[in-house]
Amino acid sequence: QVQLVESGGGLVQAGGSLRLSCAASGSISSINRMAWYRQAPGNVRELVAAIPSGGSPNYADSVKGRFTISRDSAKNTVSLIMNSLKSEDTAVYYCNARSRRGIYDYEYWGQGTQVTVSS
C-alpha cells in the first residue's frame, strides 16, 4: 500500500507562484508513475502533470510552460511548481501514484490540497 500526503496549498494572487509537495510512504518501490490532478467545483478531475519512473514528464496543455513537476527519489517526494498562476487554476489538487505488484495495477490518491488564485 502507498500513502500520499500533499502540502503547500493556499491562497495566492494571480500571476504568483506556489509549490505543492507530495510525500509518499509505504510500498514506494512499486510506484511507476506519479502525477498531480486537480478538480474544481462542478468539474471532473483532470490530469495536470505526470512523471513516470525513468520517463519524461508530461503536462496538460492548460499548464504547459507554467507548471513543472519534479520527483526527488531520495526524499520520496514529488512536487508541482506552479508559476504565473491564473484564477482558472483554482482547484483542489491531488497527488496520485500508480503502482504494479505482480499482475495487478493499483492507484493511490492523497487527500487533496486547496489552491485558490485570486484575481
XYZ file of N, CA and C in Angstrom:
357
model
N 0.824 -1.176 0.000
C 0.000 0.000 0.000
C 0.877 1.251 0.000
N 0.380 2.300 -0.646
C 1.075 3.571 -0.736
C 0.225 4.636 -0.075
N 0.872 5.455 0.726
C 0.210 6.590 1.346
C 0.787 7.878 0.772
N -0.088 8.821 0.466
C 0.315 10.083 -0.129
C -0.234 11.230 0.702
N 0.610 12.192 1.005
C 0.214 13.356 1.777
C 0.675 14.609 1.057
N -0.282 15.457 0.680
C 0.037 16.701 -0.006
C 0.200 17.844 0.989
N 0.944 18.839 0.567
C 1.097 20.059 1.340
C 1.456 21.194 0.396
N 1.295 22.410 0.874
C 1.715 23.574 0.118
C 0.606 24.389 -0.509
N -0.619 23.917 -0.408
C -1.721 24.676 -0.971
C -1.979 25.952 -0.189
N -2.739 26.835 -0.788
C -3.059 28.082 -0.123
C -3.640 29.091 -1.079
N -3.663 30.327 -0.622
C -4.192 31.443 -1.393
C -3.041 32.237 -1.984
N -3.147 32.537 -3.265
C -2.102 33.282 -3.945
C -2.732 34.230 -4.957
N -2.075 35.340 -5.189
C -2.546 36.306 -6.173
C -2.281 35.806 -7.584
N -3.137 36.194 -8.509
C -2.911 35.871 -9.910
C -1.546 36.387 -10.351
N -0.850 35.556 -11.101
C 0.498 35.878 -11.519
C 1.566 35.402 -10.569
N 1.166 34.957 -9.404
C 2.102 34.484 -8.408
C 2.479 33.033 -8.603
N 3.216 32.521 -7.628
C 3.725 31.156 -7.695
C 3.396 30.401 -6.425
N 3.366 29.093 -6.557
C 3.093 28.222 -5.435
C 3.750 26.879 -5.703
N 4.210 26.249 -4.648
C 4.852 24.944 -4.766
C 4.105 23.927 -3.922
N 3.616 22.892 -4.568
C 2.955 21.798 -3.890
C 3.921 20.634 -3.727
N 3.810 19.957 -2.605
C 4.656 18.801 -2.347
C 3.794 17.613 -1.974
N 4.267 16.440 -2.332
C 3.590 15.199 -2.011
C 4.613 14.220 -1.466
N 4.384 13.758 -0.256
C 5.267 12.788 0.373
C 4.647 11.401 0.266
N 5.409 10.470 -0.253
C 4.948 9.098 -0.428
C 5.592 8.186 0.597
N 4.818 7.244 1.077
C 5.331 6.249 2.008
C 4.647 4.917 1.747
N 5.187 3.869 2.324
C 4.658 2.541 2.100
C 5.464 1.796 1.058
N 4.777 1.145 0.134
C 5.426 0.354 -0.906
C 5.839 1.235 -2.073
N 6.745 2.157 -1.793
C 7.111 3.146 -2.803
C 7.897 2.546 -3.955
N 8.545 1.422 -3.741
C 9.329 0.809 -4.808
C 8.460 0.309 -5.951
N 7.180 0.122 -5.699
C 6.271 -0.375 -6.724
C 5.685 0.733 -7.593
N 5.928 1.981 -7.240
C 5.364 3.107 -7.979
C 6.085 3.265 -9.310
N 5.316 3.324 -10.394
C 5.912 3.534 -11.704
C 5.499 4.849 -12.358
N 4.606 5.574 -11.723
C 4.231 6.889 -12.206
C 3.629 7.698 -11.075
N 4.003 8.950 -10.983
C 3.373 9.863 -10.055
C 2.829 11.047 -10.830
N 1.793 11.640 -10.298
C 1.113 12.687 -11.039
C 0.380 13.622 -10.092
N 0.009 14.748 -10.644
C -0.863 15.696 -9.983
C -2.130 15.854 -10.807
N -3.250 15.781 -10.134
C -4.551 16.045 -10.720
C -5.178 17.221 -9.994
N -6.204 17.781 -10.598
C -6.944 18.831 -9.923
C -8.420 18.724 -10.263
N -9.225 19.231 -9.362
C -10.662 19.212 -9.555
C -11.261 20.487 -8.991
N -11.871 21.260 -9.863
C -12.586 22.457 -9.461
C -14.043 22.098 -9.204
N -14.743 22.882 -8.399
C -16.152 22.590 -8.121
C -16.975 22.469 -9.391
N -17.729 21.387 -9.502
C -18.567 21.157 -10.658
C -17.854 20.568 -11.850
N -16.555 20.393 -11.758
C -15.777 19.862 -12.868
C -15.259 18.463 -12.554
N -14.847 17.771 -13.609
C -14.241 16.465 -13.440
C -12.799 16.628 -12.979
N -12.267 15.579 -12.407
C -10.873 15.587 -12.025
C -10.011 15.427 -13.275
N -9.062 16.321 -13.454
C -8.243 16.319 -14.649
C -6.770 16.177 -14.323
N -6.068 15.550 -15.225
C -4.624 15.411 -15.084
C -3.950 16.744 -15.334
N -3.070 17.120 -14.432
C -2.292 18.344 -14.569
C -0.905 18.035 -15.093
N -0.227 17.116 -14.442
C 1.129 16.751 -14.817
C 1.424 15.358 -14.307
N 2.257 14.636 -15.028
C 2.643 13.291 -14.639
C 4.115 13.078 -14.931
N 4.732 12.242 -14.112
C 6.136 11.904 -14.328
C 6.321 10.414 -14.071
N 6.491 9.633 -15.130
C 6.724 8.199 -14.961
C 8.152 7.922 -14.509
N 8.343 6.786 -13.873
C 9.684 6.385 -13.464
C 10.549 6.171 -14.696
N 11.651 6.882 -14.759
C 12.559 6.753 -15.882
C 12.091 7.400 -17.161
N 11.020 8.162 -17.096
C 10.474 8.802 -18.276
C 10.411 10.309 -18.156
N 9.944 10.918 -19.216
C 9.836 12.369 -19.264
C 8.485 12.813 -18.727
N 8.449 13.969 -18.091
C 7.168 14.467 -17.599
C 6.274 14.931 -18.736
N 4.994 14.917 -18.486
C 4.043 15.442 -19.447
C 3.027 16.296 -18.726
N 2.451 17.243 -19.461
C 1.606 18.254 -18.864
C 0.333 18.456 -19.666
N -0.690 18.883 -18.965
C -1.886 19.330 -19.647
C -1.571 20.608 -20.418
N -2.231 20.784 -21.550
C -1.975 21.962 -22.369
C -2.215 23.259 -21.596
N -3.167 23.239 -20.687
C -3.528 24.443 -19.963
C -2.447 24.921 -19.002
N -1.521 24.041 -18.624
C -0.481 24.417 -17.680
C 0.912 24.328 -18.271
N 1.028 23.851 -19.479
C 2.331 23.682 -20.110
C 3.062 25.016 -20.201
N 4.305 25.009 -19.769
C 5.097 26.220 -19.756
C 4.992 27.005 -18.477
N 4.007 26.696 -17.655
C 3.816 27.398 -16.386
C 4.094 26.506 -15.183
N 3.763 25.231 -15.303
C 3.926 24.290 -14.200
C 5.082 23.349 -14.486
N 5.725 22.910 -13.435
C 6.799 21.938 -13.542
C 6.616 20.867 -12.476
N 6.652 19.615 -12.890
C 6.589 18.510 -11.948
C 7.994 17.953 -11.777
N 8.351 17.660 -10.552
C 9.669 17.112 -10.267
C 9.545 16.021 -9.217
N 10.486 15.103 -9.264
C 10.482 13.977 -8.344
C 11.838 13.852 -7.678
N 11.815 13.754 -6.367
C 13.024 13.570 -5.583
C 12.957 12.165 -5.006
N 13.649 11.237 -5.647
C 13.587 9.840 -5.228
C 14.176 9.635 -3.838
N 15.229 10.386 -3.514
C 15.873 10.231 -2.220
C 14.939 10.601 -1.080
N 14.106 11.593 -1.295
C 13.180 12.048 -0.262
C 11.776 11.475 -0.430
N 11.580 10.678 -1.482
C 10.270 10.081 -1.765
C 9.179 11.139 -1.869
N 9.487 12.180 -2.595
C 8.531 13.264 -2.776
C 8.390 13.618 -4.250
N 7.255 14.170 -4.572
C 7.022 14.734 -5.888
C 6.432 16.122 -5.681
N 6.907 17.071 -6.462
C 6.493 18.451 -6.296
C 5.875 18.985 -7.575
N 5.049 19.976 -7.413
C 4.482 20.701 -8.540
C 4.759 22.172 -8.313
N 5.610 22.730 -9.153
C 5.946 24.139 -9.068
C 5.060 24.884 -10.048
N 4.239 25.758 -9.527
C 3.250 26.457 -10.315
C 3.624 27.928 -10.399
N 3.827 28.395 -11.605
C 4.156 29.789 -11.861
C 3.070 30.440 -12.707
N 3.068 31.752 -12.699
C 2.105 32.530 -13.487
C 0.687 32.028 -13.276
N 0.317 31.882 -12.040
C -0.978 31.304 -11.702
C -2.124 32.185 -12.163
N -3.182 31.531 -12.601
C -4.390 32.190 -13.067
C -5.558 31.762 -12.196
N -6.615 32.545 -12.233
C -7.793 32.208 -11.444
C -8.370 30.855 -11.851
N -8.210 30.485 -13.099
C -8.708 29.200 -13.580
C -7.937 28.019 -13.018
N -6.811 28.281 -12.374
C -6.054 27.219 -11.719
C -6.621 26.866 -10.349
N -7.580 27.627 -9.879
C -8.190 27.357 -8.588
C -8.868 25.992 -8.596
N -8.469 25.147 -7.661
C -8.990 23.786 -7.593
C -8.392 23.093 -6.381
N -8.916 21.919 -6.100
C -8.266 21.026 -5.161
C -7.283 20.171 -5.952
N -6.051 20.165 -5.523
C -5.006 19.429 -6.208
C -4.718 18.134 -5.466
N -4.656 17.048 -6.220
C -4.463 15.721 -5.649
C -3.186 15.083 -6.167
N -2.441 14.533 -5.264
C -1.296 13.715 -5.631
C -1.780 12.314 -5.978
N -1.177 11.730 -6.991
C -1.586 10.422 -7.480
C -0.364 9.546 -7.717
N -0.502 8.278 -7.403
C 0.564 7.317 -7.661
C -0.015 6.054 -8.264
N 0.647 5.548 -9.278
C 0.301 4.271 -9.878
C 1.395 3.268 -9.561
N 0.978 2.061 -9.250
C 1.942 1.026 -8.913
C 1.516 -0.298 -9.512
N 2.481 -1.184 -9.621
C 2.220 -2.522 -10.117
C 2.899 -3.529 -9.205
N 2.147 -4.490 -8.763
C 2.667 -5.587 -7.969
C 2.148 -6.880 -8.565
N 3.063 -7.633 -9.145
C 2.671 -8.845 -9.846
C 1.874 -8.496 -11.089
N 0.701 -9.091 -11.217
C -0.144 -8.835 -12.379
C -1.185 -7.766 -12.124
N -1.145 -7.150 -10.945
C -2.173 -6.203 -10.561
C -1.662 -4.774 -10.606
N -2.535 -3.879 -11.029
C -2.260 -2.457 -11.026
C -3.070 -1.777 -9.931
N -2.461 -0.795 -9.294
C -3.108 -0.072 -8.211
C -2.953 1.423 -8.430
N -3.879 2.169 -7.882
C -3.831 3.613 -7.954
C -4.147 4.201 -6.583
N -3.358 5.170 -6.173
C -3.489 5.775 -4.859
C -3.642 7.280 -4.985
N -4.347 7.851 -4.026
C -4.625 9.279 -4.021
C -4.315 9.890 -2.672
N -3.827 11.108 -2.705
C -3.702 11.890 -1.494
C -5.034 12.498 -1.123
N -5.048 13.207 -0.008
C -6.300 13.781 0.495
C -6.693 15.056 -0.227
N -5.770 15.644 -0.951
C -6.032 16.873 -1.677
C -5.614 18.106 -0.900
N -5.210 19.122 -1.619
C -4.863 20.400 -1.015
C -5.452 21.518 -1.868
N -6.066 22.482 -1.209
C -6.763 23.552 -1.903
C -5.795 24.610 -2.398
N -5.941 24.970 -3.659
C -5.211 26.088 -4.248
C -6.230 27.104 -4.726
N -6.139 28.308 -4.212
C -7.047 29.375 -4.598
C -6.241 30.539 -5.150
N -6.558 30.933 -6.368
C -5.871 32.039 -7.027
C -6.851 33.197 -7.131
N -6.526 34.288 -6.504
C -7.383 35.460 -6.517
C -7.008 36.367 -7.680
N -8.012 36.926 -8.311
C -7.802 37.818 -9.446
C -8.106 39.268 -9.103
